[in-house]
Coordinates of C-alpha atoms in Angstrom, one line a residue:
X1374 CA -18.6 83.2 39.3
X1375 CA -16.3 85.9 40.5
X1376 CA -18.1 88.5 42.1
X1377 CA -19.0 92.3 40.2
X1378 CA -17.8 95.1 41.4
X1379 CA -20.6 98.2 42.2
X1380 CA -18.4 100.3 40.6
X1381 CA -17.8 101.1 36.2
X1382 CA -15.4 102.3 34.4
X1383 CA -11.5 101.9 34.1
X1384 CA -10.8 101.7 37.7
X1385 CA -13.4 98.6 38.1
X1386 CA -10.5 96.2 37.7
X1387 CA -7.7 98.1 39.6
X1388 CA -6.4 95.1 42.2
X1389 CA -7.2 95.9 46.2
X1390 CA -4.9 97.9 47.7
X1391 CA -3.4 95.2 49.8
X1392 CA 0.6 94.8 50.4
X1393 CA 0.4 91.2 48.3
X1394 CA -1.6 92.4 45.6
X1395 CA 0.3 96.0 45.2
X1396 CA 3.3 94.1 46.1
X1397 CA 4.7 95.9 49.1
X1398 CA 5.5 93.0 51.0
X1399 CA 9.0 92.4 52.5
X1400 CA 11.4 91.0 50.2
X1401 CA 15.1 89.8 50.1
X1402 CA 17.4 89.4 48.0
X1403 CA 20.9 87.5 48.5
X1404 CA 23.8 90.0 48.0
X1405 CA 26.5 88.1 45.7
X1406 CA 29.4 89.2 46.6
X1407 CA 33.0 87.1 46.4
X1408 CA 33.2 86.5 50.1
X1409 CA 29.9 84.3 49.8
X1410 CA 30.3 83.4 45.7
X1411 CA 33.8 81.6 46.0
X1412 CA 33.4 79.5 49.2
X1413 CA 30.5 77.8 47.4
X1414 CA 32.0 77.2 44.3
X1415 CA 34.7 75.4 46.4
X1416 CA 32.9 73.7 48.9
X1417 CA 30.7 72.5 45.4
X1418 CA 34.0 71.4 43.8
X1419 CA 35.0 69.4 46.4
X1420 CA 31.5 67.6 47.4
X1421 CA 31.2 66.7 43.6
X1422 CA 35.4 65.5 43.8
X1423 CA 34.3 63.4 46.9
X1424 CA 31.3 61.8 45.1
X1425 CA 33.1 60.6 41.9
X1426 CA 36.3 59.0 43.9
X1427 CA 33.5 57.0 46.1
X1428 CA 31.9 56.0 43.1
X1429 CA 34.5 55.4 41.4
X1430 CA 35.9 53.2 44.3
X1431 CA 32.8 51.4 44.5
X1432 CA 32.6 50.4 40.5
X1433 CA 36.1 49.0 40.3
X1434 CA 35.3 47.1 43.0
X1435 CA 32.8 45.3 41.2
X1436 CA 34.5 42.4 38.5
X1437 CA 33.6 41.9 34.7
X1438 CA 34.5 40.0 31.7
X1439 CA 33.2 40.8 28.7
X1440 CA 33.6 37.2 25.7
X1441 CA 32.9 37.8 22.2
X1442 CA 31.7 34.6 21.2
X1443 CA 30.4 35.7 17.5
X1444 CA 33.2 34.2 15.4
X1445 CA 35.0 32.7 18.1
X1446 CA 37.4 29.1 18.2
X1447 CA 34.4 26.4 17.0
X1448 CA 31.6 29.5 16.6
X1449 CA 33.1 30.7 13.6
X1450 CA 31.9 27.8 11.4
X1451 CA 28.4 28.6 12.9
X1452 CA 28.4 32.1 12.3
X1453 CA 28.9 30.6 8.4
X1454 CA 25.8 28.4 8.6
X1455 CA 23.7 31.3 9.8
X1456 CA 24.7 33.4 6.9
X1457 CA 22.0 31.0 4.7
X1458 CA 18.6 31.7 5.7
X1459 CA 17.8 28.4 4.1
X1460 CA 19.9 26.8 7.5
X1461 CA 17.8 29.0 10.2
X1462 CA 15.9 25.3 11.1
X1463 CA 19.0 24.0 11.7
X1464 CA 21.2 23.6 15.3
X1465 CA 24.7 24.4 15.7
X1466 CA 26.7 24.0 18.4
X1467 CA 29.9 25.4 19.4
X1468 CA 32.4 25.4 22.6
X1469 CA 34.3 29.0 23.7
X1470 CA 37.4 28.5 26.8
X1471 CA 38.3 31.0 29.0
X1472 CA 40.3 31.9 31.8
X1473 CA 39.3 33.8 34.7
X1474 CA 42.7 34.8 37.1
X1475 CA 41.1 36.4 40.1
X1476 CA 37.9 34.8 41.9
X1477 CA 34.5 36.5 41.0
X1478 CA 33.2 36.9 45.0
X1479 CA 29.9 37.3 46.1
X1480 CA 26.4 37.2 43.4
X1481 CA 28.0 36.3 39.6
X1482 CA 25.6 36.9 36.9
X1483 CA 25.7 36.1 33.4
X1484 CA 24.5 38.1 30.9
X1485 CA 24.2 37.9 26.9
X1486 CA 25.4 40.6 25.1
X1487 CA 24.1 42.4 21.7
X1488 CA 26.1 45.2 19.6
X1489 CA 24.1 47.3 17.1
X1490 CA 21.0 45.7 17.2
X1491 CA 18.4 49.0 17.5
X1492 CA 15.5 47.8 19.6
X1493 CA 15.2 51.2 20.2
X1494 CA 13.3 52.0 16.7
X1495 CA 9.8 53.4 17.1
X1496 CA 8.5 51.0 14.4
X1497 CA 10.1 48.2 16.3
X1498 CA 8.7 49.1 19.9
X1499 CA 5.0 49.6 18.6
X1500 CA 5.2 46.0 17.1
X1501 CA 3.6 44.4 19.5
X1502 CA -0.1 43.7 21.5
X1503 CA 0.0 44.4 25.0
X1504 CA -3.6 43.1 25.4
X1505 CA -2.1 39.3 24.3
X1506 CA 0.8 39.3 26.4
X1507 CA -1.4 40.4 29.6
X1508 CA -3.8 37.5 28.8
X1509 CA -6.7 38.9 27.1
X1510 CA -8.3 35.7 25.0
X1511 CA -9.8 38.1 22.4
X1512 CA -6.8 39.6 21.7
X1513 CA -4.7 35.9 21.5
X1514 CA -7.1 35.1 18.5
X1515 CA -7.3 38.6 17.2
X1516 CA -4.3 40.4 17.5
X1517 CA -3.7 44.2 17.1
X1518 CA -2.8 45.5 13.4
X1519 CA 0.3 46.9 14.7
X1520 CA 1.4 43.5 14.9
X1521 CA 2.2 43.5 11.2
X1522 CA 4.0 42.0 9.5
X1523 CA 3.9 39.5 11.8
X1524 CA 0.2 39.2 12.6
X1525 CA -0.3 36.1 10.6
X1526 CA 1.2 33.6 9.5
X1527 CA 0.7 32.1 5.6
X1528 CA -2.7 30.0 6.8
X1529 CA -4.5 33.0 8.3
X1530 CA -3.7 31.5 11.7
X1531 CA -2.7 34.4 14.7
X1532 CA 0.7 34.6 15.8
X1533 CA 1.1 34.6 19.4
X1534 CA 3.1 36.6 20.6
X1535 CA 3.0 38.8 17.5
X1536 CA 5.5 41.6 16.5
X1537 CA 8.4 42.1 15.4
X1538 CA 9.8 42.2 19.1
X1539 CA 8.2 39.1 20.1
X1540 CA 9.8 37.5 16.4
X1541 CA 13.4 38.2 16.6
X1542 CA 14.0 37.2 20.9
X1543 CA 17.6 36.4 21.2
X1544 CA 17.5 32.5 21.2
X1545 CA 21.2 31.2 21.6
X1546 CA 21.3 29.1 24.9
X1547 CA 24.5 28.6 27.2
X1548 CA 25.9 26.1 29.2
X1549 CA 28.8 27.2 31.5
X1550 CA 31.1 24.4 32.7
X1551 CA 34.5 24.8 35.2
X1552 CA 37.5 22.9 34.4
X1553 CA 39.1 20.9 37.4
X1554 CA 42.7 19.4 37.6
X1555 CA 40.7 16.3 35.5
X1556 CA 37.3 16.7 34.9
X1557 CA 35.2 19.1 34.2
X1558 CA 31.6 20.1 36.3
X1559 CA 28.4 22.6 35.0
X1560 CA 28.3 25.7 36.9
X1561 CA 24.6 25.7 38.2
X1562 CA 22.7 29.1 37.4
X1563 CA 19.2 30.4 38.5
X1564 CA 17.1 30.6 35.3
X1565 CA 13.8 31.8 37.1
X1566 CA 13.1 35.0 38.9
X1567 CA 15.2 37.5 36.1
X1568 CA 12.7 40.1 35.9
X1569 CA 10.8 42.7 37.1
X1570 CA 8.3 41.8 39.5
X1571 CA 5.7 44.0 37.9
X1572 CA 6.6 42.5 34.4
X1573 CA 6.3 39.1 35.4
X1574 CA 2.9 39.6 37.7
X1575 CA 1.4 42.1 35.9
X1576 CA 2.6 43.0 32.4
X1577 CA 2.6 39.4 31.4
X1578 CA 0.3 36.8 31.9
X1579 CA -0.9 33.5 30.4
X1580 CA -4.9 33.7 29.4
X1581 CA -6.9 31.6 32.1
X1582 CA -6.6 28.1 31.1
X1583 CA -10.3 27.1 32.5
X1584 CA -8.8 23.4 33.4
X1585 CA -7.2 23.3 30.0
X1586 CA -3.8 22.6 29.3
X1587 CA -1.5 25.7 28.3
X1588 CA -1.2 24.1 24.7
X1589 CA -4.4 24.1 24.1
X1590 CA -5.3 27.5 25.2
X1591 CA -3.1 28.2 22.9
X1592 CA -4.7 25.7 19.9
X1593 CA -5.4 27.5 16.5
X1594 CA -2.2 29.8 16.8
X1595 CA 0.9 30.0 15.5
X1596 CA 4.4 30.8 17.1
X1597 CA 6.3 33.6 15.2
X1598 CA 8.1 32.5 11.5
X1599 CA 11.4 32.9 13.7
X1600 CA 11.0 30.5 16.4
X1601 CA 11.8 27.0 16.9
X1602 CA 9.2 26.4 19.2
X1603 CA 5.8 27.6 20.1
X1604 CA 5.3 30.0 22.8
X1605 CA 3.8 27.3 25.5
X1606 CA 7.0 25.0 25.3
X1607 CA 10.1 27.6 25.5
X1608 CA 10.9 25.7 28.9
X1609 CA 10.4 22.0 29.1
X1610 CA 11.9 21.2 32.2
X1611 CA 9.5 23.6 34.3
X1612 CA 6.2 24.0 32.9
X1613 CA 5.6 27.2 35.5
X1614 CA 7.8 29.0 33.3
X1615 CA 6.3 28.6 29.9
X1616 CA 4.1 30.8 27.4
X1617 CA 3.8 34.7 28.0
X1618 CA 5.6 34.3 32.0
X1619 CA 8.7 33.0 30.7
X1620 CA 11.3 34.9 32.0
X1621 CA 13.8 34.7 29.0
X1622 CA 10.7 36.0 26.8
X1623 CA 10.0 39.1 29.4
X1624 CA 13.5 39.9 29.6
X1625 CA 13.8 40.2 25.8
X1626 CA 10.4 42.1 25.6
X1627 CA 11.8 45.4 27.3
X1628 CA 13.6 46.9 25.3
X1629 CA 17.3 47.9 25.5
X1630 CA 17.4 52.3 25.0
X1631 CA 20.6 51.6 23.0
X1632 CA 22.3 49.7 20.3
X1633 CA 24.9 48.2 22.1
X1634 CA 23.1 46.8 25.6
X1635 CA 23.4 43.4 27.7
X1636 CA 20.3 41.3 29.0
X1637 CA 20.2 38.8 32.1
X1638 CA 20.8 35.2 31.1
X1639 CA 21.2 33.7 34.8
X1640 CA 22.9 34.5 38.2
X1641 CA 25.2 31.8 40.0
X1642 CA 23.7 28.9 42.4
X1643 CA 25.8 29.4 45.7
X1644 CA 24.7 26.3 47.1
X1645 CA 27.1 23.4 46.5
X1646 CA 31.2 23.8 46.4
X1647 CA 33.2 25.5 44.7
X1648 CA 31.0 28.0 44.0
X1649 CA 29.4 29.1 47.6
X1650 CA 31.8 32.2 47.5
X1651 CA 31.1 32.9 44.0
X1652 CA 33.1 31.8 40.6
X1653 CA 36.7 30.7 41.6
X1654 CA 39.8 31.1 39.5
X1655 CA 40.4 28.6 37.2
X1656 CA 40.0 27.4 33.2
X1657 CA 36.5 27.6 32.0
X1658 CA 34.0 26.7 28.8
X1659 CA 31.1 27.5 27.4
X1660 CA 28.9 25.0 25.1
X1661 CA 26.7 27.3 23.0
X1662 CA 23.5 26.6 21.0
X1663 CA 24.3 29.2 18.3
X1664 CA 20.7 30.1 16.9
X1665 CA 20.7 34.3 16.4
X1666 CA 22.0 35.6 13.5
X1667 CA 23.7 38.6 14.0
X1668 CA 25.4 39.2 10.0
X1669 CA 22.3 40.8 8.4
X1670 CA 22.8 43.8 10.6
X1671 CA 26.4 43.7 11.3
X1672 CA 26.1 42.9 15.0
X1673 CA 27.9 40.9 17.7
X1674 CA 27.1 38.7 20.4
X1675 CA 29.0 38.2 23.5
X1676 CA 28.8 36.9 26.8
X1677 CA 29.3 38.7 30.2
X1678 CA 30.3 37.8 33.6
X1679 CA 29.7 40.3 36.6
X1680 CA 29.2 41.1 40.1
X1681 CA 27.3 43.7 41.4
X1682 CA 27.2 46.3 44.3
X1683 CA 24.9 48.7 45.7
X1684 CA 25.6 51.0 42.8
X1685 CA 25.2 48.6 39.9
X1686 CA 27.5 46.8 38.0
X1687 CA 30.7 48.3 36.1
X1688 CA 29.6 51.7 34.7
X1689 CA 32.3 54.7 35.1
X1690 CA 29.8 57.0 33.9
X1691 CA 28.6 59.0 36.8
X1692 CA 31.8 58.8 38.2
X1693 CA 33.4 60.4 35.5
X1694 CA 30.5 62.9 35.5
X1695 CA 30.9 64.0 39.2
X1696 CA 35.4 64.2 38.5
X1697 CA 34.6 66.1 35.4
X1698 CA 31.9 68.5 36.6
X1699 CA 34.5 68.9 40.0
X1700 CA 37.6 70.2 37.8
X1701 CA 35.1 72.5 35.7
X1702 CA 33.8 73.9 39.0
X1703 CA 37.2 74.5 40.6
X1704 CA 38.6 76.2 37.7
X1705 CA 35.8 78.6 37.5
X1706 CA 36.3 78.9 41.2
X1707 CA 40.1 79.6 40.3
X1708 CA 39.3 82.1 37.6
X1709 CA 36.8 84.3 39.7
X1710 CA 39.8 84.0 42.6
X1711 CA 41.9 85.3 40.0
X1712 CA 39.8 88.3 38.6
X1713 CA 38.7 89.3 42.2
X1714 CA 42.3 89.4 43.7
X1715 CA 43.4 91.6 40.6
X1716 CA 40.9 93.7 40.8
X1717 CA 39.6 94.2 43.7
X1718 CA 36.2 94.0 45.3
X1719 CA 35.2 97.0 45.1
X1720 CA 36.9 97.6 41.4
X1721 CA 39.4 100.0 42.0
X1722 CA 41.6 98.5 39.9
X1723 CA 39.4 98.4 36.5
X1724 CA 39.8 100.9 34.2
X1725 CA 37.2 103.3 33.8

């Protein structure tokens, strides 16, 4: 309660005559003048000039190659099949070479690539039930309704993982192999620790087995109409990485802000030769299991090979942005020089 004042009428709510509240306190004001305007709009145009050539130092330092694999050599007559939905059960396999002429140093890590698939639709995000991909048993059996259409499936039996995000998961696999003089050897990539540690340990997690195994915690539901496999068996050689924590399921679940956008397949194994320095020159292949079909919306699928550095991988952007926003800042600068030198600073020299 504020406190009433003993006295009426219109000067009851007249503020205290007090140098804050009458304001009378000191004040100051910068004086813009050119002597103090110009030097900053240099000195700005050349900090922003020296940020985007040491970025942009930094990103072509970094190495990628981008392989469109979507009708590529042997891929071609799978991108066919996949035109028939009637062929979605079955496999196709295909093989895509490549050269690489200058060694990939350091961390390499693959990626798979998608172009103008828009997982960026508000329709599309919502499609999914965060309380059965955090482990919640109530919601496993009894989904949210913004699963739908793909809550259920024909027998009344939940999907898990329902949604339509959770239904279309990029599903092709790879296999990368290096070609010596006369043989040929895989190149060993991680497949386990791709995400985000809070996505993995706390966005996703299996529901409490209670001495069960996974597969039957997850009896009585169905996997989505899209997938080969159910949820508890997406990894068969390491049954720590199977139902909601599978890395290869998280990564697909956060969606990409853009159309066109990559997603972490695996990083390089340095451990054994040739590769302890990272991917040598040399003739390559890939073996592909060629399962997403990318025709309906007039995408493509490639593959990407990259190293990284303290800025990212290979993105001009923001060094573009500080070259760009230096040259706009400079010729302002040059322009104000310009005016100020014909006319003077105090303006003697504009007509009246």
């Amino acid at each position: 309660m504020g406190k009433v004042k003993g006295k009426p009428g219109p000067l009851a709510r007249r503020p205290d005559n007090s140098a804050f509240k009458q304001q009378r306190l000191p004040a100051w004001s910068p004086m813009l003048t050119a002597n103090t305007v110009l030097p900053f709009f240099y000195f700005m145009a050349l900090i922003c000039l020296l940020l985007g050539v040491w970025l942009l130092l930094t990103v072509q330092n970094t190495q990628e190659m981008k392989l469109d694999y979507t009708e590529a050599e042997t891929c071609n007559e799978c991108f066919e099949m996949r035109k028939n939905v009637s062929n979605a059960n079955k496999t196709c396999f295909c093989t895509v070479n490549f050269r690489i002429d200058k060694p990939f140093k350091g961390d390499v890590f693959f990626y798979y690539g998608l172009r103008n698939f828009h997982q960026n639709l508000r329709r599309y995000m919502d499609s999914r039930d965060d309380g059965q991909t955090v482990g919640r048993k109530k919601n496993l059996k009894d989904p949210s309704s913004y699963c739908e259409p793909f809550l259920k499936d024909p027998s009344g039996r939940p999907i898990a993982p329902c949604g339509a995000v959770a239904n279309s998961i990029f599903n092709d696999s790879f296999t990368l192999w290096y070609h010596y003089s006369n043989d040929k050897g895989e190149v060993p990539l991680l497949r386990e620790g791709l995400t985000w540690y809070t996505d993995k340990y706390i966005k996703f997690r299996n529901p409490t087995t209670d001495n069960l195994t996974l597969a039957q915690v997850f009896e009585g539901t169905a996997p989505p109409p899209y997938w080969q496999k159910p949820v508890y068996k997406l990894d068969p050689s390491n049954p720590m990485n199977n139902g909601f924590i599978n890395d290869d399921f998280i990564v697909w679940m956060r969606e990409a802000a853009f159309p066109n956008f990559k997603k972490l397949y695996g990083i390089l194994f340095r451990n054994d030769n040739p590769f302890t320095k990272g991917l040598p020159a040399g003739n390559y292949s890939i073996d592909i299991s060629y399962n997403f079909p990318v025709q309906y919306f007039r995408g493509r699928k490639e593959v990407v090979l990259t190293t990284v550095t303290w800025f990212g991988g290979q993105n001009h952007f923001l060094p573009i942005a500080y070259l760009v926003t230096s040259s706009l800042i400079l010729l302002t600068a040059v322009v104000l020089t310009v005016v100020w030198w014909k006319f003077g600073k105090d303006g003697k020299n504009m007509k009246e």
